JSON list of C-alpha atoms and ligand atoms in Angstrom, two decimals:
[
{"chain": "A", "resi": 116, "resn": "MET", "atom": "CA", "xyz": [-10.43, 48.06, 2.76]},
{"chain": "A", "resi": 117, "resn": "MET", "atom": "CA", "xyz": [-11.51, 44.85, 3.50]},
{"chain": "A", "resi": 118, "resn": "LYS", "atom": "CA", "xyz": [-15.58, 44.30, 4.40]},
{"chain": "A", "resi": 119, "resn": "LEU", "atom": "CA", "xyz": [-16.50, 42.62, 7.11]},
{"chain": "A", "resi": 120, "resn": "ALA", "atom": "CA", "xyz": [-20.02, 40.89, 8.15]},
{"chain": "A", "resi": 121, "resn": "VAL", "atom": "CA", "xyz": [-20.33, 40.37, 12.04]},
{"chain": "A", "resi": 122, "resn": "LEU", "atom": "CA", "xyz": [-22.73, 37.50, 12.87]},
{"chain": "A", "resi": 123, "resn": "ILE", "atom": "CA", "xyz": [-23.70, 37.71, 16.60]},
{"chain": "A", "resi": 124, "resn": "SER", "atom": "CA", "xyz": [-26.49, 36.24, 18.91]},
{"chain": "A", "resi": 125, "resn": "GLY", "atom": "CA", "xyz": [-26.01, 38.47, 22.25]},
{"chain": "A", "resi": 126, "resn": "ARG", "atom": "CA", "xyz": [-24.00, 40.54, 23.97]},
{"chain": "A", "resi": 127, "resn": "GLY", "atom": "CA", "xyz": [-21.65, 41.87, 21.08]},
{"chain": "A", "resi": 128, "resn": "SER", "atom": "CA", "xyz": [-18.45, 42.79, 23.17]},
{"chain": "A", "resi": 129, "resn": "ASN", "atom": "CA", "xyz": [-16.26, 41.52, 20.71]},
{"chain": "A", "resi": 130, "resn": "LEU", "atom": "CA", "xyz": [-18.39, 43.13, 17.97]},
{"chain": "A", "resi": 131, "resn": "GLN", "atom": "CA", "xyz": [-17.49, 46.47, 20.38]},
{"chain": "A", "resi": 132, "resn": "ALA", "atom": "CA", "xyz": [-13.94, 45.60, 19.95]},
{"chain": "A", "resi": 133, "resn": "LEU", "atom": "CA", "xyz": [-13.91, 44.72, 16.16]},
{"chain": "A", "resi": 134, "resn": "ILE", "atom": "CA", "xyz": [-15.72, 48.28, 15.86]},
{"chain": "A", "resi": 135, "resn": "ASN", "atom": "CA", "xyz": [-12.91, 50.06, 17.69]},
{"chain": "A", "resi": 136, "resn": "ALA", "atom": "CA", "xyz": [-10.58, 48.73, 15.74]},
{"chain": "A", "resi": 137, "resn": "CYS", "atom": "CA", "xyz": [-11.76, 49.96, 12.65]},
{"chain": "A", "resi": 138, "resn": "ALA", "atom": "CA", "xyz": [-12.33, 53.44, 13.94]},
{"chain": "A", "resi": 139, "resn": "GLU", "atom": "CA", "xyz": [-8.54, 53.30, 14.66]},
{"chain": "A", "resi": 140, "resn": "ASP", "atom": "CA", "xyz": [-6.50, 55.66, 11.34]},
{"chain": "A", "resi": 141, "resn": "GLY", "atom": "CA", "xyz": [-5.13, 53.28, 9.33]},
{"chain": "A", "resi": 142, "resn": "PHE", "atom": "CA", "xyz": [-7.04, 49.51, 10.36]},
{"chain": "A", "resi": 143, "resn": "PRO", "atom": "CA", "xyz": [-7.89, 47.70, 7.02]},
{"chain": "A", "resi": 144, "resn": "ALA", "atom": "CA", "xyz": [-11.02, 46.71, 7.57]},
{"chain": "A", "resi": 145, "resn": "GLU", "atom": "CA", "xyz": [-14.61, 48.18, 7.73]},
{"chain": "A", "resi": 146, "resn": "ILE", "atom": "CA", "xyz": [-17.82, 46.42, 8.97]},
{"chain": "A", "resi": 147, "resn": "VAL", "atom": "CA", "xyz": [-20.34, 46.91, 6.32]},
{"chain": "A", "resi": 148, "resn": "LEU", "atom": "CA", "xyz": [-22.98, 44.31, 8.44]},
{"chain": "A", "resi": 149, "resn": "VAL", "atom": "CA", "xyz": [-24.31, 43.23, 11.54]},
{"chain": "A", "resi": 150, "resn": "LEU", "atom": "CA", "xyz": [-26.14, 39.88, 11.41]},
{"chain": "A", "resi": 151, "resn": "SER", "atom": "CA", "xyz": [-28.14, 38.72, 14.15]},
{"chain": "A", "resi": 152, "resn": "ASN", "atom": "CA", "xyz": [-30.97, 36.05, 14.55]},
{"chain": "A", "resi": 153, "resn": "LYS", "atom": "CA", "xyz": [-31.87, 37.88, 18.02]},
{"chain": "A", "resi": 154, "resn": "ALA", "atom": "CA", "xyz": [-33.76, 40.66, 17.77]},
{"chain": "A", "resi": 155, "resn": "ASP", "atom": "CA", "xyz": [-32.83, 41.47, 21.33]},
{"chain": "A", "resi": 156, "resn": "ALA", "atom": "CA", "xyz": [-29.10, 41.03, 20.73]},
{"chain": "A", "resi": 157, "resn": "TYR", "atom": "CA", "xyz": [-27.48, 44.09, 22.72]},
{"chain": "A", "resi": 158, "resn": "GLY", "atom": "CA", "xyz": [-25.15, 43.72, 19.76]},
{"chain": "A", "resi": 159, "resn": "LEU", "atom": "CA", "xyz": [-27.55, 45.65, 17.31]},
{"chain": "A", "resi": 160, "resn": "GLU", "atom": "CA", "xyz": [-27.80, 48.66, 19.30]},
{"chain": "A", "resi": 161, "resn": "ARG", "atom": "CA", "xyz": [-23.87, 48.42, 19.28]},
{"chain": "A", "resi": 162, "resn": "ALA", "atom": "CA", "xyz": [-23.77, 48.59, 15.99]},
{"chain": "A", "resi": 163, "resn": "GLN", "atom": "CA", "xyz": [-26.54, 51.13, 15.50]},
{"chain": "A", "resi": 164, "resn": "ASN", "atom": "CA", "xyz": [-24.73, 53.37, 17.76]},
{"chain": "A", "resi": 165, "resn": "ALA", "atom": "CA", "xyz": [-21.42, 52.81, 15.29]},
{"chain": "A", "resi": 166, "resn": "GLY", "atom": "CA", "xyz": [-23.59, 54.25, 12.34]},
{"chain": "A", "resi": 167, "resn": "ILE", "atom": "CA", "xyz": [-23.69, 50.21, 10.67]},
{"chain": "A", "resi": 168, "resn": "PRO", "atom": "CA", "xyz": [-26.37, 48.34, 8.90]},
{"chain": "A", "resi": 169, "resn": "THR", "atom": "CA", "xyz": [-27.83, 45.99, 10.85]},
{"chain": "A", "resi": 170, "resn": "THR", "atom": "CA", "xyz": [-30.26, 42.91, 10.07]},
{"chain": "A", "resi": 171, "resn": "VAL", "atom": "CA", "xyz": [-31.93, 40.33, 12.00]},
{"chain": "A", "resi": 172, "resn": "LEU", "atom": "CA", "xyz": [-32.88, 37.19, 10.67]},
{"chain": "A", "resi": 173, "resn": "ASN", "atom": "CA", "xyz": [-34.84, 34.99, 12.94]},
{"chain": "A", "resi": 174, "resn": "HIS", "atom": "CA", "xyz": [-33.97, 31.36, 12.53]},
{"chain": "A", "resi": 175, "resn": "LYS", "atom": "CA", "xyz": [-37.37, 29.69, 13.63]},
{"chain": "A", "resi": 176, "resn": "ASP", "atom": "CA", "xyz": [-39.05, 31.63, 10.97]},
{"chain": "A", "resi": 177, "resn": "PHE", "atom": "CA", "xyz": [-37.19, 29.31, 8.13]},
{"chain": "A", "resi": 178, "resn": "ASP", "atom": "CA", "xyz": [-37.77, 25.53, 7.75]},
{"chain": "A", "resi": 179, "resn": "ASP", "atom": "CA", "xyz": [-34.79, 24.60, 8.15]},
{"chain": "A", "resi": 180, "resn": "ARG", "atom": "CA", "xyz": [-30.99, 25.40, 8.73]},
{"chain": "A", "resi": 181, "resn": "GLU", "atom": "CA", "xyz": [-30.32, 25.21, 5.42]},
{"chain": "A", "resi": 182, "resn": "SER", "atom": "CA", "xyz": [-33.04, 27.73, 4.14]},
{"chain": "A", "resi": 183, "resn": "PHE", "atom": "CA", "xyz": [-31.54, 29.91, 6.96]},
{"chain": "A", "resi": 184, "resn": "ASP", "atom": "CA", "xyz": [-27.94, 30.11, 6.01]},
{"chain": "A", "resi": 185, "resn": "ALA", "atom": "CA", "xyz": [-29.11, 30.71, 2.09]},
{"chain": "A", "resi": 186, "resn": "ALA", "atom": "CA", "xyz": [-30.60, 33.44, 3.49]},
{"chain": "A", "resi": 187, "resn": "MET", "atom": "CA", "xyz": [-27.97, 35.01, 5.78]},
{"chain": "A", "resi": 188, "resn": "SER", "atom": "CA", "xyz": [-25.51, 34.62, 2.87]},
{"chain": "A", "resi": 189, "resn": "ALA", "atom": "CA", "xyz": [-27.89, 36.32, 0.94]},
{"chain": "A", "resi": 190, "resn": "LYS", "atom": "CA", "xyz": [-27.58, 39.50, 3.10]},
{"chain": "A", "resi": 191, "resn": "ILE", "atom": "CA", "xyz": [-23.98, 39.13, 3.57]},
{"chain": "A", "resi": 192, "resn": "GLU", "atom": "CA", "xyz": [-23.44, 39.02, -0.31]},
{"chain": "A", "resi": 193, "resn": "GLU", "atom": "CA", "xyz": [-26.23, 42.12, -0.85]},
{"chain": "A", "resi": 194, "resn": "ALA", "atom": "CA", "xyz": [-23.48, 43.80, 1.97]},
{"chain": "A", "resi": 195, "resn": "ASP", "atom": "CA", "xyz": [-21.01, 43.01, -0.02]},
{"chain": "A", "resi": 196, "resn": "ALA", "atom": "CA", "xyz": [-18.57, 41.69, 2.41]},
{"chain": "A", "resi": 197, "resn": "GLU", "atom": "CA", "xyz": [-15.59, 39.51, 1.98]},
{"chain": "A", "resi": 198, "resn": "LEU", "atom": "CA", "xyz": [-14.94, 38.38, 5.24]},
{"chain": "A", "resi": 199, "resn": "VAL", "atom": "CA", "xyz": [-17.55, 37.08, 7.80]},
{"chain": "A", "resi": 200, "resn": "CYS", "atom": "CA", "xyz": [-16.45, 37.34, 11.71]},
{"chain": "A", "resi": 201, "resn": "LEU", "atom": "CA", "xyz": [-18.46, 35.24, 13.75]},
{"chain": "A", "resi": 202, "resn": "ALA", "atom": "CA", "xyz": [-18.70, 36.78, 17.54]},
{"chain": "A", "resi": 203, "resn": "GLY", "atom": "CA", "xyz": [-21.17, 35.01, 20.09]},
{"chain": "A", "resi": 204, "resn": "PHE", "atom": "CA", "xyz": [-22.97, 33.84, 16.99]},
{"chain": "A", "resi": 205, "resn": "MET", "atom": "CA", "xyz": [-25.03, 30.57, 18.65]},
{"chain": "A", "resi": 206, "resn": "ARG", "atom": "CA", "xyz": [-26.27, 28.66, 15.71]},
{"chain": "A", "resi": 207, "resn": "LEU", "atom": "CA", "xyz": [-24.42, 25.99, 14.03]},
{"chain": "A", "resi": 208, "resn": "LEU", "atom": "CA", "xyz": [-23.74, 26.58, 10.69]},
{"chain": "A", "resi": 209, "resn": "SER", "atom": "CA", "xyz": [-24.60, 24.24, 7.67]},
{"chain": "A", "resi": 210, "resn": "ASP", "atom": "CA", "xyz": [-21.97, 22.37, 5.81]},
{"chain": "A", "resi": 211, "resn": "SER", "atom": "CA", "xyz": [-23.29, 24.45, 2.68]},
{"chain": "A", "resi": 212, "resn": "PHE", "atom": "CA", "xyz": [-22.40, 27.90, 4.00]},
{"chain": "A", "resi": 213, "resn": "VAL", "atom": "CA", "xyz": [-19.30, 26.80, 5.86]},
{"chain": "A", "resi": 214, "resn": "ARG", "atom": "CA", "xyz": [-18.12, 25.63, 2.36]},
{"chain": "A", "resi": 215, "resn": "GLN", "atom": "CA", "xyz": [-19.07, 28.69, 0.18]},
{"chain": "A", "resi": 216, "resn": "TRP", "atom": "CA", "xyz": [-17.59, 31.28, 3.13]},
{"chain": "A", "resi": 217, "resn": "ARG", "atom": "CA", "xyz": [-14.28, 28.63, 3.03]},
{"chain": "A", "resi": 218, "resn": "ASP", "atom": "CA", "xyz": [-11.34, 30.73, 4.29]},
{"chain": "A", "resi": 219, "resn": "ARG", "atom": "CA", "xyz": [-13.50, 33.70, 4.51]},
{"chain": "A", "resi": 220, "resn": "LEU", "atom": "CA", "xyz": [-14.83, 32.93, 7.71]},
{"chain": "A", "resi": 221, "resn": "ILE", "atom": "CA", "xyz": [-13.36, 33.15, 11.20]},
{"chain": "A", "resi": 222, "resn": "ASN", "atom": "CA", "xyz": [-14.63, 32.44, 14.47]},
{"chain": "A", "resi": 223, "resn": "ILE", "atom": "CA", "xyz": [-13.41, 33.85, 18.09]},
{"chain": "A", "resi": 224, "resn": "HIS", "atom": "CA", "xyz": [-14.19, 30.56, 20.94]},
{"chain": "A", "resi": 225, "resn": "PRO", "atom": "CA", "xyz": [-12.91, 31.03, 24.62]},
{"chain": "A", "resi": 226, "resn": "SER", "atom": "CA", "xyz": [-10.43, 28.32, 24.90]},
{"chain": "A", "resi": 227, "resn": "LEU", "atom": "CA", "xyz": [-7.00, 26.87, 23.64]},
{"chain": "A", "resi": 228, "resn": "LEU", "atom": "CA", "xyz": [-7.99, 25.18, 20.57]},
{"chain": "A", "resi": 229, "resn": "PRO", "atom": "CA", "xyz": [-8.11, 22.33, 20.16]},
{"chain": "A", "resi": 230, "resn": "ALA", "atom": "CA", "xyz": [-9.08, 21.90, 23.96]},
{"chain": "A", "resi": 231, "resn": "TYR", "atom": "CA", "xyz": [-12.62, 22.54, 25.30]},
{"chain": "A", "resi": 232, "resn": "LYS", "atom": "CA", "xyz": [-14.41, 22.85, 22.61]},
{"chain": "A", "resi": 233, "resn": "GLY", "atom": "CA", "xyz": [-18.29, 23.86, 22.46]},
{"chain": "A", "resi": 234, "resn": "LEU", "atom": "CA", "xyz": [-20.14, 25.29, 25.33]},
{"chain": "A", "resi": 235, "resn": "HIS", "atom": "CA", "xyz": [-19.69, 25.65, 29.66]},
{"chain": "A", "resi": 236, "resn": "VAL", "atom": "CA", "xyz": [-15.51, 26.21, 28.58]},
{"chain": "A", "resi": 237, "resn": "HIS", "atom": "CA", "xyz": [-14.73, 28.19, 31.47]},
{"chain": "A", "resi": 238, "resn": "GLU", "atom": "CA", "xyz": [-16.41, 25.73, 34.15]},
{"chain": "A", "resi": 239, "resn": "ARG", "atom": "CA", "xyz": [-14.63, 22.79, 32.35]},
{"chain": "A", "resi": 240, "resn": "VAL", "atom": "CA", "xyz": [-11.78, 24.49, 32.65]},
{"chain": "A", "resi": 241, "resn": "VAL", "atom": "CA", "xyz": [-12.01, 25.50, 36.86]},
{"chain": "A", "resi": 242, "resn": "GLU", "atom": "CA", "xyz": [-13.70, 21.98, 37.14]},
{"chain": "A", "resi": 243, "resn": "ASP", "atom": "CA", "xyz": [-10.09, 20.19, 35.23]},
{"chain": "A", "resi": 244, "resn": "GLY", "atom": "CA", "xyz": [-7.82, 22.76, 37.38]},
{"chain": "A", "resi": 245, "resn": "ALA", "atom": "CA", "xyz": [-6.04, 23.55, 34.34]},
{"chain": "A", "resi": 246, "resn": "ARG", "atom": "CA", "xyz": [-2.95, 26.02, 34.71]},
{"chain": "A", "resi": 247, "resn": "PHE", "atom": "CA", "xyz": [-3.39, 28.03, 31.63]},
{"chain": "A", "resi": 248, "resn": "SER", "atom": "CA", "xyz": [-6.78, 28.54, 29.20]},
{"chain": "A", "resi": 249, "resn": "GLY", "atom": "CA", "xyz": [-7.04, 31.27, 26.49]},
{"chain": "A", "resi": 250, "resn": "CYS", "atom": "CA", "xyz": [-8.39, 31.89, 23.30]},
{"chain": "A", "resi": 251, "resn": "THR", "atom": "CA", "xyz": [-8.71, 31.58, 20.10]},
{"chain": "A", "resi": 252, "resn": "VAL", "atom": "CA", "xyz": [-9.51, 32.65, 16.79]},
{"chain": "A", "resi": 253, "resn": "HIS", "atom": "CA", "xyz": [-9.77, 30.38, 13.84]},
{"chain": "A", "resi": 254, "resn": "PHE", "atom": "CA", "xyz": [-11.27, 29.69, 10.28]},
{"chain": "A", "resi": 255, "resn": "VAL", "atom": "CA", "xyz": [-14.30, 27.96, 10.23]},
{"chain": "A", "resi": 256, "resn": "ARG", "atom": "CA", "xyz": [-14.43, 24.07, 9.23]},
{"chain": "A", "resi": 257, "resn": "PRO", "atom": "CA", "xyz": [-17.77, 22.13, 9.03]},
{"chain": "A", "resi": 258, "resn": "ALA", "atom": "CA", "xyz": [-17.24, 20.42, 12.22]},
{"chain": "A", "resi": 259, "resn": "MET", "atom": "CA", "xyz": [-17.79, 22.81, 15.74]},
{"chain": "A", "resi": 260, "resn": "ASP", "atom": "CA", "xyz": [-15.03, 25.03, 17.16]},
{"chain": "A", "resi": 261, "resn": "GLU", "atom": "CA", "xyz": [-12.40, 23.28, 14.34]},
{"chain": "A", "resi": 262, "resn": "GLY", "atom": "CA", "xyz": [-10.29, 25.12, 11.97]},
{"chain": "A", "resi": 263, "resn": "PRO", "atom": "CA", "xyz": [-7.25, 26.65, 10.98]},
{"chain": "A", "resi": 264, "resn": "ILE", "atom": "CA", "xyz": [-5.85, 28.57, 13.96]},
{"chain": "A", "resi": 265, "resn": "ILE", "atom": "CA", "xyz": [-4.96, 32.06, 13.08]},
{"chain": "A", "resi": 266, "resn": "ALA", "atom": "CA", "xyz": [-4.44, 33.55, 16.88]},
{"chain": "A", "resi": 267, "resn": "GLN", "atom": "CA", "xyz": [-4.13, 32.73, 20.11]},
{"chain": "A", "resi": 268, "resn": "ALA", "atom": "CA", "xyz": [-3.71, 34.41, 23.43]},
{"chain": "A", "resi": 269, "resn": "VAL", "atom": "CA", "xyz": [-2.65, 32.43, 26.87]},
{"chain": "A", "resi": 270, "resn": "VAL", "atom": "CA", "xyz": [-4.21, 33.27, 30.15]},
{"chain": "A", "resi": 271, "resn": "PRO", "atom": "CA", "xyz": [-3.30, 32.02, 33.09]},
{"chain": "A", "resi": 272, "resn": "VAL", "atom": "CA", "xyz": [-5.91, 30.55, 35.78]},
{"chain": "A", "resi": 273, "resn": "LEU", "atom": "CA", "xyz": [-5.62, 31.48, 39.19]},
{"chain": "A", "resi": 274, "resn": "GLN", "atom": "CA", "xyz": [-6.63, 29.31, 42.19]},
{"chain": "A", "resi": 275, "resn": "ASP", "atom": "CA", "xyz": [-9.93, 30.98, 43.25]},
{"chain": "A", "resi": 276, "resn": "ASP", "atom": "CA", "xyz": [-10.92, 31.96, 39.74]},
{"chain": "A", "resi": 277, "resn": "THR", "atom": "CA", "xyz": [-15.09, 30.89, 39.26]},
{"chain": "A", "resi": 278, "resn": "ALA", "atom": "CA", "xyz": [-15.72, 30.51, 35.50]},
{"chain": "A", "resi": 279, "resn": "ASP", "atom": "CA", "xyz": [-16.74, 34.07, 35.83]},
{"chain": "A", "resi": 280, "resn": "ASP", "atom": "CA", "xyz": [-13.61, 35.27, 37.00]},
{"chain": "A", "resi": 281, "resn": "LEU", "atom": "CA", "xyz": [-11.89, 33.37, 34.08]},
{"chain": "A", "resi": 282, "resn": "ALA", "atom": "CA", "xyz": [-14.40, 34.09, 31.79]},
{"chain": "A", "resi": 283, "resn": "ALA", "atom": "CA", "xyz": [-13.71, 37.91, 32.13]},
{"chain": "A", "resi": 284, "resn": "ARG", "atom": "CA", "xyz": [-9.67, 37.41, 32.23]},
{"chain": "A", "resi": 285, "resn": "ILE", "atom": "CA", "xyz": [-9.96, 35.40, 29.15]},
{"chain": "A", "resi": 286, "resn": "LEU", "atom": "CA", "xyz": [-13.14, 37.69, 27.37]},
{"chain": "A", "resi": 287, "resn": "GLU", "atom": "CA", "xyz": [-10.21, 40.63, 27.68]},
{"chain": "A", "resi": 288, "resn": "GLN", "atom": "CA", "xyz": [-7.87, 39.14, 25.22]},
{"chain": "A", "resi": 289, "resn": "GLU", "atom": "CA", "xyz": [-10.34, 37.89, 22.71]},
{"chain": "A", "resi": 290, "resn": "HIS", "atom": "CA", "xyz": [-11.18, 41.70, 22.76]},
{"chain": "A", "resi": 291, "resn": "VAL", "atom": "CA", "xyz": [-7.33, 41.82, 21.70]},
{"chain": "A", "resi": 292, "resn": "ILE", "atom": "CA", "xyz": [-6.56, 39.25, 19.11]},
{"chain": "A", "resi": 293, "resn": "TYR", "atom": "CA", "xyz": [-10.21, 39.20, 17.47]},
{"chain": "A", "resi": 294, "resn": "PRO", "atom": "CA", "xyz": [-9.10, 42.33, 15.86]},
{"chain": "A", "resi": 295, "resn": "GLN", "atom": "CA", "xyz": [-5.29, 41.45, 15.65]},
{"chain": "A", "resi": 296, "resn": "ALA", "atom": "CA", "xyz": [-6.50, 38.67, 13.06]},
{"chain": "A", "resi": 297, "resn": "VAL", "atom": "CA", "xyz": [-8.69, 40.33, 11.11]},
{"chain": "A", "resi": 298, "resn": "ARG", "atom": "CA", "xyz": [-5.95, 42.82, 10.21]},
{"chain": "A", "resi": 299, "resn": "ALA", "atom": "CA", "xyz": [-3.41, 40.31, 9.50]},
{"chain": "A", "resi": 300, "resn": "ILE", "atom": "CA", "xyz": [-6.18, 38.91, 6.97]},
{"chain": "A", "resi": 301, "resn": "SER", "atom": "CA", "xyz": [-7.26, 41.96, 6.14]},
{"chain": "A", "resi": 302, "resn": "GLU", "atom": "CA", "xyz": [-3.63, 43.10, 5.06]},
{"chain": "A", "resi": 303, "resn": "GLY", "atom": "CA", "xyz": [-3.43, 40.13, 3.03]},
{"chain": "A", "resi": 304, "resn": "ARG", "atom": "CA", "xyz": [-0.71, 38.37, 5.26]},
{"chain": "A", "resi": 305, "resn": "VAL", "atom": "CA", "xyz": [-3.05, 35.12, 6.01]},
{"chain": "A", "resi": 306, "resn": "ARG", "atom": "CA", "xyz": [-3.28, 32.22, 3.95]},
{"chain": "A", "resi": 307, "resn": "VAL", "atom": "CA", "xyz": [-3.76, 28.42, 4.69]},
{"chain": "A", "resi": 308, "resn": "SER", "atom": "CA", "xyz": [-1.78, 26.05, 3.55]},
{"chain": "A", "resi": 309, "resn": "ALA", "atom": "CA", "xyz": [-2.34, 22.27, 4.38]},
{"chain": "A", "resi": 310, "resn": "GLU", "atom": "CA", "xyz": [-4.98, 23.26, 6.96]},
{"chain": "A", "resi": 311, "resn": "ARG", "atom": "CA", "xyz": [-2.66, 25.15, 8.68]},
{"chain": "A", "resi": 312, "resn": "VAL", "atom": "CA", "xyz": [-1.90, 29.45, 8.94]},
{"chain": "A", "resi": 313, "resn": "LEU", "atom": "CA", "xyz": [0.72, 30.73, 7.99]},
{"chain": "A", "resi": 314, "resn": "ILE", "atom": "CA", "xyz": [1.42, 34.57, 8.50]},
{"chain": "A", "resi": 315, "resn": "GLU", "atom": "CA", "xyz": [3.69, 36.88, 6.30]},
{"chain": "A", "resi": 316, "resn": "GLY", "atom": "CA", "xyz": [6.07, 38.77, 8.86]},
{"chain": "A", "resi": 317, "resn": "SER", "atom": "CA", "xyz": [5.21, 37.05, 11.73]},
{"chain": "A", "resi": 318, "resn": "ASP", "atom": "CA", "xyz": [8.58, 35.42, 12.03]},
{"chain": "A", "resi": 319, "resn": "LEU", "atom": "CA", "xyz": [10.51, 38.05, 13.92]},
{"chain": "A", "resi": 320, "resn": "PRO", "atom": "CA", "xyz": [13.56, 38.04, 15.60]},
{"chain": "A", "resi": 321, "resn": "ASP", "atom": "CA", "xyz": [11.62, 38.89, 19.06]},
{"chain": "A", "resi": 322, "resn": "GLY", "atom": "CA", "xyz": [8.73, 36.61, 18.01]},
{"chain": "A", "resi": 323, "resn": "ALA", "atom": "CA", "xyz": [9.15, 33.75, 20.20]},
{"chain": "A", "resi": 324, "resn": "MET", "atom": "CA", "xyz": [5.94, 34.92, 22.51]},
{"chain": "A", "resi": 325, "resn": "ARG", "atom": "CA", "xyz": [3.88, 37.26, 19.99]},
{"chain": "A", "resi": 326, "resn": "ASN", "atom": "CA", "xyz": [0.82, 36.43, 18.61]},
{"chain": "A", "resi": 327, "resn": "PRO", "atom": "CA", "xyz": [1.84, 35.22, 15.13]},
{"chain": "A", "resi": 328, "resn": "ALA", "atom": "CA", "xyz": [-1.21, 37.91, 13.66]},
{"chain": "A", "resi": 329, "resn": "GLY", "atom": "CA", "xyz": [-0.50, 40.76, 15.93]},
{"chain": "B", "resi": 444, "resn": "LIG", "atom": "C1", "xyz": [-17.26, 35.08, 23.92]},
{"chain": "B", "resi": 444, "resn": "LIG", "atom": "O1", "xyz": [-16.82, 34.83, 24.67]},
{"chain": "B", "resi": 444, "resn": "LIG", "atom": "C2", "xyz": [-16.87, 34.31, 22.39]},
{"chain": "B", "resi": 444, "resn": "LIG", "atom": "O2", "xyz": [-15.74, 33.67, 22.50]},
{"chain": "B", "resi": 444, "resn": "LIG", "atom": "C3", "xyz": [-17.45, 33.56, 22.76]},
{"chain": "B", "resi": 444, "resn": "LIG", "atom": "O3", "xyz": [-19.00, 33.65, 22.75]},
{"chain": "B", "resi": 444, "resn": "LIG", "atom": "C4", "xyz": [-18.81, 34.82, 23.53]},
{"chain": "B", "resi": 444, "resn": "LIG", "atom": "C5", "xyz": [-19.11, 36.55, 22.37]},
{"chain": "B", "resi": 444, "resn": "LIG", "atom": "O4", "xyz": [-18.96, 37.54, 24.02]},
{"chain": "B", "resi": 444, "resn": "LIG", "atom": "N1", "xyz": [-17.55, 32.71, 21.08]},
{"chain": "B", "resi": 444, "resn": "LIG", "atom": "P1", "xyz": [-19.27, 38.74, 22.82]},
{"chain": "B", "resi": 444, "resn": "LIG", "atom": "O5", "xyz": [-20.99, 38.73, 22.41]},
{"chain": "B", "resi": 444, "resn": "LIG", "atom": "O6", "xyz": [-18.98, 39.06, 22.06]},
{"chain": "B", "resi": 444, "resn": "LIG", "atom": "O7", "xyz": [-19.68, 39.73, 23.59]}
]
């Protein structure tokens, strides 16, 4: 079983998707820690309801980003986690944290990276009149929303979509591909080569439209 730490700041619907996946028979991972930088994050309740240990570290209690990140690392190590999953964790991470967890630190972002990095993604997609958007699970690198892509899902943008409509449609797919990516990594099928992700067993004959991680 791959031991996961999930880092959150809020609602935690992706956390819930991971909790649900881990509860399935044969899923090769378990969540050993949910860490939030906000004491009122709803995701903490989701974790507690599932009997998962939680920790709150308020970034405001620390002098700088480095010391906050070092405290997070210590908690993650204490819990024996092997893979760190960012799930709506709204803090930038220091280079040293990213370096320490290199290729063991993944994020989900609600766009088809490398398009639409950063915040207010859905507003910008709707504003641009893009026909498709989606979501991406990727290994984390020091630059925000950058890093080798593990899984993506494409989602259509409808003409009368508001940013909220689109966000909701994409969120459903986030909940599909995040567990898929975690499963593939936990099964040892994922490796990074020259900053591209290779997934063993994903080049099946009927796999043209399939998500490699799924
Ligand atoms: C998701 O849209 C995720 O892609 C982004 O932050 C949001 C978190 O939502 N990184 P939730 O807390 O998982 O519900």
